[in-house]
Amino acid sequence: IYVRLKTGLTIGSYNQNVTCTSTSAISKMSLLAGIVSPSAGSIIITEIMQDPDIVDDAEGEYFEVYNTTASDIDLQGWVISDNGADSHSINSSVIVPSGGYAILARDSNIAANGGFTANYEFSGFTLTNSNDEIILTSGITEIDRVEYNNTSFPFTAGASMELHLYKYDSTSNNDESNWGIATSSYGLGDLGTPGTNNDFGL
């Protein structure tokens, strides 16, 4: 007997009992389990603070992700990396709500990071102020990446780079023309919208 999950299910785990019966045979019940995993583009990178001004990079760097699906997604076990040696495996639960955001940062201490609330603090991964990449991987699946540079992307010290609100997909967010400079201040005065809708596109 071959069983598969039906199409259209939201991300998550599924369990179901199936009982097989036949005349003059003993009935057999089996518990079936399956998982609908995140696919490419289910989580996308929507904001990058690579060069804070109010605090040092080691405290103030962050990036924001957005859940494009109809299901909450847990980032635990996912890997943040670049094309070089930087890599970090997310080692605790980070729930990104459906249609919502999460902030991943080098420092989650709001008193030290410039005044934003982080959902997760990573290590072993930094955002350079010239050319760098943010790559999100779940298992063997690359979910999203942004490859930025300081020539065609909108670099300004003390202001985050924000993806245009109408370009929330994993193809558009790797195109420099779809990124702009944040104009709203947060915390101690740097510009950005960590955890909320971006300025760019409003």
mmCIF file of C-alpha atoms in Angstrom:
data_model
loop_
_atom_site.group_PDB
_atom_site.id
_atom_site.type_symbol
_atom_site.label_atom_id
_atom_site.label_comp_id
_atom_site.label_asym_id
_atom_site.label_seq_id
_atom_site.Cartn_x
_atom_site.Cartn_y
_atom_site.Cartn_z
ATOM 1 C CA ILE A 1 0.000 0.000 0.000
ATOM 2 C CA TYR A 2 1.446 3.352 -1.031
ATOM 3 C CA VAL A 3 0.252 6.526 0.677
ATOM 4 C CA ARG A 4 1.139 10.143 0.008
ATOM 5 C CA LEU A 5 0.090 13.484 1.454
ATOM 6 C CA LYS A 6 -2.554 15.287 -0.550
ATOM 7 C CA THR A 7 -1.636 18.465 -2.386
ATOM 8 C CA GLY A 8 -2.321 21.879 -0.938
ATOM 9 C CA LEU A 9 -1.441 21.108 2.684
ATOM 10 C CA THR A 10 0.196 23.819 4.745
ATOM 11 C CA ILE A 11 3.699 23.360 6.206
ATOM 12 C CA GLY A 12 3.740 21.058 9.221
ATOM 13 C CA SER A 13 3.558 17.469 10.471
ATOM 14 C CA TYR A 14 0.623 15.188 9.774
ATOM 15 C CA ASN A 15 -0.488 11.899 11.357
ATOM 16 C CA GLN A 16 -3.378 9.624 10.455
ATOM 17 C CA ASN A 17 -4.503 6.082 11.293
ATOM 18 C CA VAL A 18 -5.386 3.852 8.355
ATOM 19 C CA THR A 19 -7.149 0.529 8.896
ATOM 20 C CA CYS A 20 -6.972 -2.196 6.253
ATOM 21 C CA THR A 21 -9.774 -4.767 6.281
ATOM 22 C CA SER A 22 -10.573 -7.779 4.156
ATOM 23 C CA THR A 23 -13.029 -10.699 4.356
ATOM 24 C CA SER A 24 -11.675 -13.561 6.474
ATOM 25 C CA ALA A 25 -8.565 -11.577 7.373
ATOM 26 C CA ILE A 26 -7.446 -9.821 10.525
ATOM 27 C CA SER A 27 -7.794 -6.059 10.293
ATOM 28 C CA LYS A 28 -4.551 -4.098 10.494
ATOM 29 C CA MET A 29 -4.270 -0.492 11.667
ATOM 30 C CA SER A 30 -1.198 1.552 10.775
ATOM 31 C CA LEU A 31 -0.197 5.012 11.936
ATOM 32 C CA LEU A 32 1.050 7.086 9.042
ATOM 33 C CA ALA A 33 3.159 10.212 9.469
ATOM 34 C CA GLY A 34 4.335 12.803 6.986
ATOM 35 C CA ILE A 35 5.889 16.247 6.884
ATOM 36 C CA VAL A 36 5.311 19.153 4.512
ATOM 37 C CA SER A 37 8.667 20.939 4.502
ATOM 38 C CA PRO A 38 9.406 24.588 3.637
ATOM 39 C CA SER A 39 10.293 25.187 0.006
ATOM 40 C CA ALA A 40 12.399 27.823 -1.713
ATOM 41 C CA GLY A 41 10.883 31.237 -1.170
ATOM 42 C CA SER A 42 8.776 30.298 1.850
ATOM 43 C CA ILE A 43 11.019 32.535 3.958
ATOM 44 C CA ILE A 44 12.624 35.576 2.325
ATOM 45 C CA ILE A 45 15.145 38.197 3.464
ATOM 46 C CA THR A 46 13.509 41.634 3.546
ATOM 47 C CA GLU A 47 15.844 43.951 5.482
ATOM 48 C CA ILE A 48 19.597 44.099 6.148
ATOM 49 C CA MET A 49 21.417 46.295 8.649
ATOM 50 C CA GLN A 50 25.043 45.707 7.677
ATOM 51 C CA ASP A 51 26.531 48.998 8.927
ATOM 52 C CA PRO A 52 24.907 50.492 12.043
ATOM 53 C CA ASP A 53 26.173 53.895 13.127
ATOM 54 C CA ILE A 54 24.902 54.403 16.668
ATOM 55 C CA VAL A 55 26.563 51.194 17.906
ATOM 56 C CA ASP A 56 29.379 48.984 16.639
ATOM 57 C CA ASP A 57 28.716 46.389 13.957
ATOM 58 C CA ALA A 58 29.231 43.605 16.494
ATOM 59 C CA GLU A 59 26.219 44.833 18.438
ATOM 60 C CA GLY A 60 23.962 46.401 15.825
ATOM 61 C CA GLU A 61 23.989 44.126 12.775
ATOM 62 C CA TYR A 62 20.757 42.304 11.962
ATOM 63 C CA PHE A 63 18.695 40.991 9.125
ATOM 64 C CA GLU A 64 14.963 40.484 8.848
ATOM 65 C CA VAL A 65 13.047 37.583 7.316
ATOM 66 C CA TYR A 66 9.415 37.330 6.216
ATOM 67 C CA ASN A 67 7.145 34.281 5.975
ATOM 68 C CA THR A 68 5.363 34.215 2.601
ATOM 69 C CA THR A 69 3.257 31.127 3.392
ATOM 70 C CA ALA A 70 -0.044 30.413 5.147
ATOM 71 C CA SER A 71 1.703 28.484 7.957
ATOM 72 C CA ASP A 72 3.989 29.450 10.820
ATOM 73 C CA ILE A 73 7.562 28.247 10.174
ATOM 74 C CA ASP A 74 10.170 27.295 12.767
ATOM 75 C CA LEU A 75 13.741 28.109 11.736
ATOM 76 C CA GLN A 76 15.339 25.741 14.242
ATOM 77 C CA GLY A 77 17.964 23.630 12.469
ATOM 78 C CA TRP A 78 18.262 26.027 9.536
ATOM 79 C CA VAL A 79 21.703 27.328 8.559
ATOM 80 C CA ILE A 80 22.749 30.937 7.970
ATOM 81 C CA SER A 81 25.835 31.168 5.765
ATOM 82 C CA ASP A 82 27.643 33.087 3.047
ATOM 83 C CA ASN A 83 29.862 32.074 0.136
ATOM 84 C CA GLY A 84 32.875 32.144 2.450
ATOM 85 C CA ALA A 85 33.545 30.571 5.827
ATOM 86 C CA ASP A 86 30.738 32.182 7.849
ATOM 87 C CA SER A 87 28.112 29.698 8.999
ATOM 88 C CA HIS A 88 25.677 29.353 11.878
ATOM 89 C CA SER A 89 23.120 26.627 12.647
ATOM 90 C CA ILE A 90 20.027 27.996 14.378
ATOM 91 C CA ASN A 91 19.946 26.000 17.606
ATOM 92 C CA SER A 92 16.663 27.042 19.190
ATOM 93 C CA SER A 93 13.090 27.569 18.092
ATOM 94 C CA VAL A 94 12.481 30.723 16.027
ATOM 95 C CA ILE A 95 8.861 30.896 14.911
ATOM 96 C CA VAL A 96 8.179 33.148 11.928
ATOM 97 C CA PRO A 97 4.402 33.641 11.840
ATOM 98 C CA SER A 98 2.477 33.371 8.606
ATOM 99 C CA GLY A 99 2.701 36.751 6.895
ATOM 100 C CA GLY A 100 5.014 37.968 9.650
ATOM 101 C CA TYR A 101 8.626 38.787 10.415
ATOM 102 C CA ALA A 102 11.537 37.635 12.553
ATOM 103 C CA ILE A 103 14.779 39.462 13.336
ATOM 104 C CA LEU A 104 18.095 37.602 13.513
ATOM 105 C CA ALA A 105 20.916 39.618 15.039
ATOM 106 C CA ARG A 106 24.499 39.519 16.252
ATOM 107 C CA ASP A 107 23.383 40.875 19.643
ATOM 108 C CA SER A 108 19.909 40.384 21.096
ATOM 109 C CA ASN A 109 20.546 42.688 24.083
ATOM 110 C CA ILE A 110 18.261 45.654 23.419
ATOM 111 C CA ALA A 111 20.363 47.837 25.708
ATOM 112 C CA ALA A 112 23.465 47.218 23.550
ATOM 113 C CA ASN A 113 22.228 46.661 19.986
ATOM 114 C CA GLY A 114 20.840 50.124 19.318
ATOM 115 C CA GLY A 115 17.326 49.505 20.570
ATOM 116 C CA PHE A 116 15.610 46.801 18.518
ATOM 117 C CA THR A 117 14.024 43.515 19.596
ATOM 118 C CA ALA A 118 15.671 40.436 18.122
ATOM 119 C CA ASN A 119 14.042 37.025 17.856
ATOM 120 C CA TYR A 120 17.376 35.224 17.724
ATOM 121 C CA GLU A 121 21.061 35.922 18.335
ATOM 122 C CA PHE A 122 23.554 34.238 16.012
ATOM 123 C CA SER A 123 27.314 33.812 16.147
ATOM 124 C CA GLY A 124 29.961 32.898 13.597
ATOM 125 C CA PHE A 125 28.288 35.037 10.938
ATOM 126 C CA THR A 126 28.902 38.710 10.139
ATOM 127 C CA LEU A 127 27.646 41.204 7.558
ATOM 128 C CA THR A 128 30.490 43.010 5.854
ATOM 129 C CA ASN A 129 30.171 46.611 4.692
ATOM 130 C CA SER A 130 31.270 45.862 1.126
ATOM 131 C CA ASN A 131 30.250 42.609 -0.574
ATOM 132 C CA ASP A 132 28.543 39.739 1.220
ATOM 133 C CA GLU A 133 25.809 37.143 1.056
ATOM 134 C CA ILE A 134 23.044 35.919 3.334
ATOM 135 C CA ILE A 135 22.044 32.354 2.496
ATOM 136 C CA LEU A 136 19.267 30.514 4.352
ATOM 137 C CA THR A 137 19.225 26.726 4.074
ATOM 138 C CA SER A 138 16.818 24.146 5.479
ATOM 139 C CA GLY A 139 18.343 20.681 5.196
ATOM 140 C CA ILE A 140 19.579 20.418 1.628
ATOM 141 C CA THR A 141 17.148 23.073 0.357
ATOM 142 C CA GLU A 142 18.291 26.631 -0.182
ATOM 143 C CA ILE A 143 15.312 28.701 0.906
ATOM 144 C CA ASP A 144 16.587 32.173 0.045
ATOM 145 C CA ARG A 145 19.696 34.247 -0.549
ATOM 146 C CA VAL A 146 20.643 37.885 -1.050
ATOM 147 C CA GLU A 147 24.027 38.803 -2.516
ATOM 148 C CA TYR A 148 24.674 42.475 -1.863
ATOM 149 C CA ASN A 149 27.481 44.910 -2.675
ATOM 150 C CA ASN A 150 28.315 48.521 -1.868
ATOM 151 C CA THR A 151 28.182 49.771 -5.445
ATOM 152 C CA SER A 152 24.691 48.921 -6.718
ATOM 153 C CA PHE A 153 22.841 48.297 -3.431
ATOM 154 C CA PRO A 154 21.738 51.348 -1.361
ATOM 155 C CA PHE A 155 24.513 51.601 1.249
ATOM 156 C CA THR A 156 24.298 54.284 3.936
ATOM 157 C CA ALA A 157 25.935 54.051 7.355
ATOM 158 C CA GLY A 158 23.313 53.959 10.071
ATOM 159 C CA ALA A 159 20.452 52.949 7.756
ATOM 160 C CA SER A 160 19.246 49.499 6.812
ATOM 161 C CA MET A 161 18.613 48.293 3.273
ATOM 162 C CA GLU A 162 14.954 47.423 2.748
ATOM 163 C CA LEU A 163 13.202 45.316 0.130
ATOM 164 C CA HIS A 164 10.343 47.045 -1.692
ATOM 165 C CA LEU A 165 6.999 45.982 -0.225
ATOM 166 C CA TYR A 166 5.701 44.975 -3.672
ATOM 167 C CA LYS A 167 8.727 42.738 -4.306
ATOM 168 C CA TYR A 168 8.355 40.203 -1.494
ATOM 169 C CA ASP A 169 9.600 37.109 -3.288
ATOM 170 C CA SER A 170 12.853 35.163 -3.444
ATOM 171 C CA THR A 171 13.708 36.262 -6.988
ATOM 172 C CA SER A 172 13.063 39.978 -6.615
ATOM 173 C CA ASN A 173 15.010 40.277 -3.372
ATOM 174 C CA ASN A 174 18.296 39.472 -5.113
ATOM 175 C CA ASP A 175 17.854 42.397 -7.537
ATOM 176 C CA GLU A 176 19.520 45.580 -6.298
ATOM 177 C CA SER A 177 16.903 47.785 -7.963
ATOM 178 C CA ASN A 178 14.271 46.460 -5.542
ATOM 179 C CA TRP A 179 16.110 47.701 -2.435
ATOM 180 C CA GLY A 180 15.968 51.135 -0.838
ATOM 181 C CA ILE A 181 17.236 52.971 2.243
ATOM 182 C CA ALA A 182 15.199 52.977 5.453
ATOM 183 C CA THR A 183 13.897 56.381 6.563
ATOM 184 C CA SER A 184 12.254 55.621 9.943
ATOM 185 C CA SER A 185 14.314 55.682 13.122
ATOM 186 C CA TYR A 186 14.272 53.049 15.838
ATOM 187 C CA GLY A 187 15.793 52.769 19.287
ATOM 188 C CA LEU A 188 18.740 55.116 19.707
ATOM 189 C CA GLY A 189 18.403 56.688 16.274
ATOM 190 C CA ASP A 190 19.623 54.431 13.476
ATOM 191 C CA LEU A 191 17.189 54.046 10.572
ATOM 192 C CA GLY A 192 15.289 50.836 9.952
ATOM 193 C CA THR A 193 12.031 49.002 10.534
ATOM 194 C CA PRO A 194 13.090 45.756 12.247
ATOM 195 C CA GLY A 195 10.079 43.456 12.617
ATOM 196 C CA THR A 196 7.594 45.715 10.815
ATOM 197 C CA ASN A 197 6.687 46.708 7.251
ATOM 198 C CA ASN A 198 9.498 48.403 5.358
ATOM 199 C CA ASP A 199 9.538 52.102 4.552
ATOM 200 C CA PHE A 200 10.560 51.395 0.966
ATOM 201 C CA GLY A 201 7.373 50.955 -1.032
ATOM 202 C CA LEU A 202 5.021 52.787 1.327
#
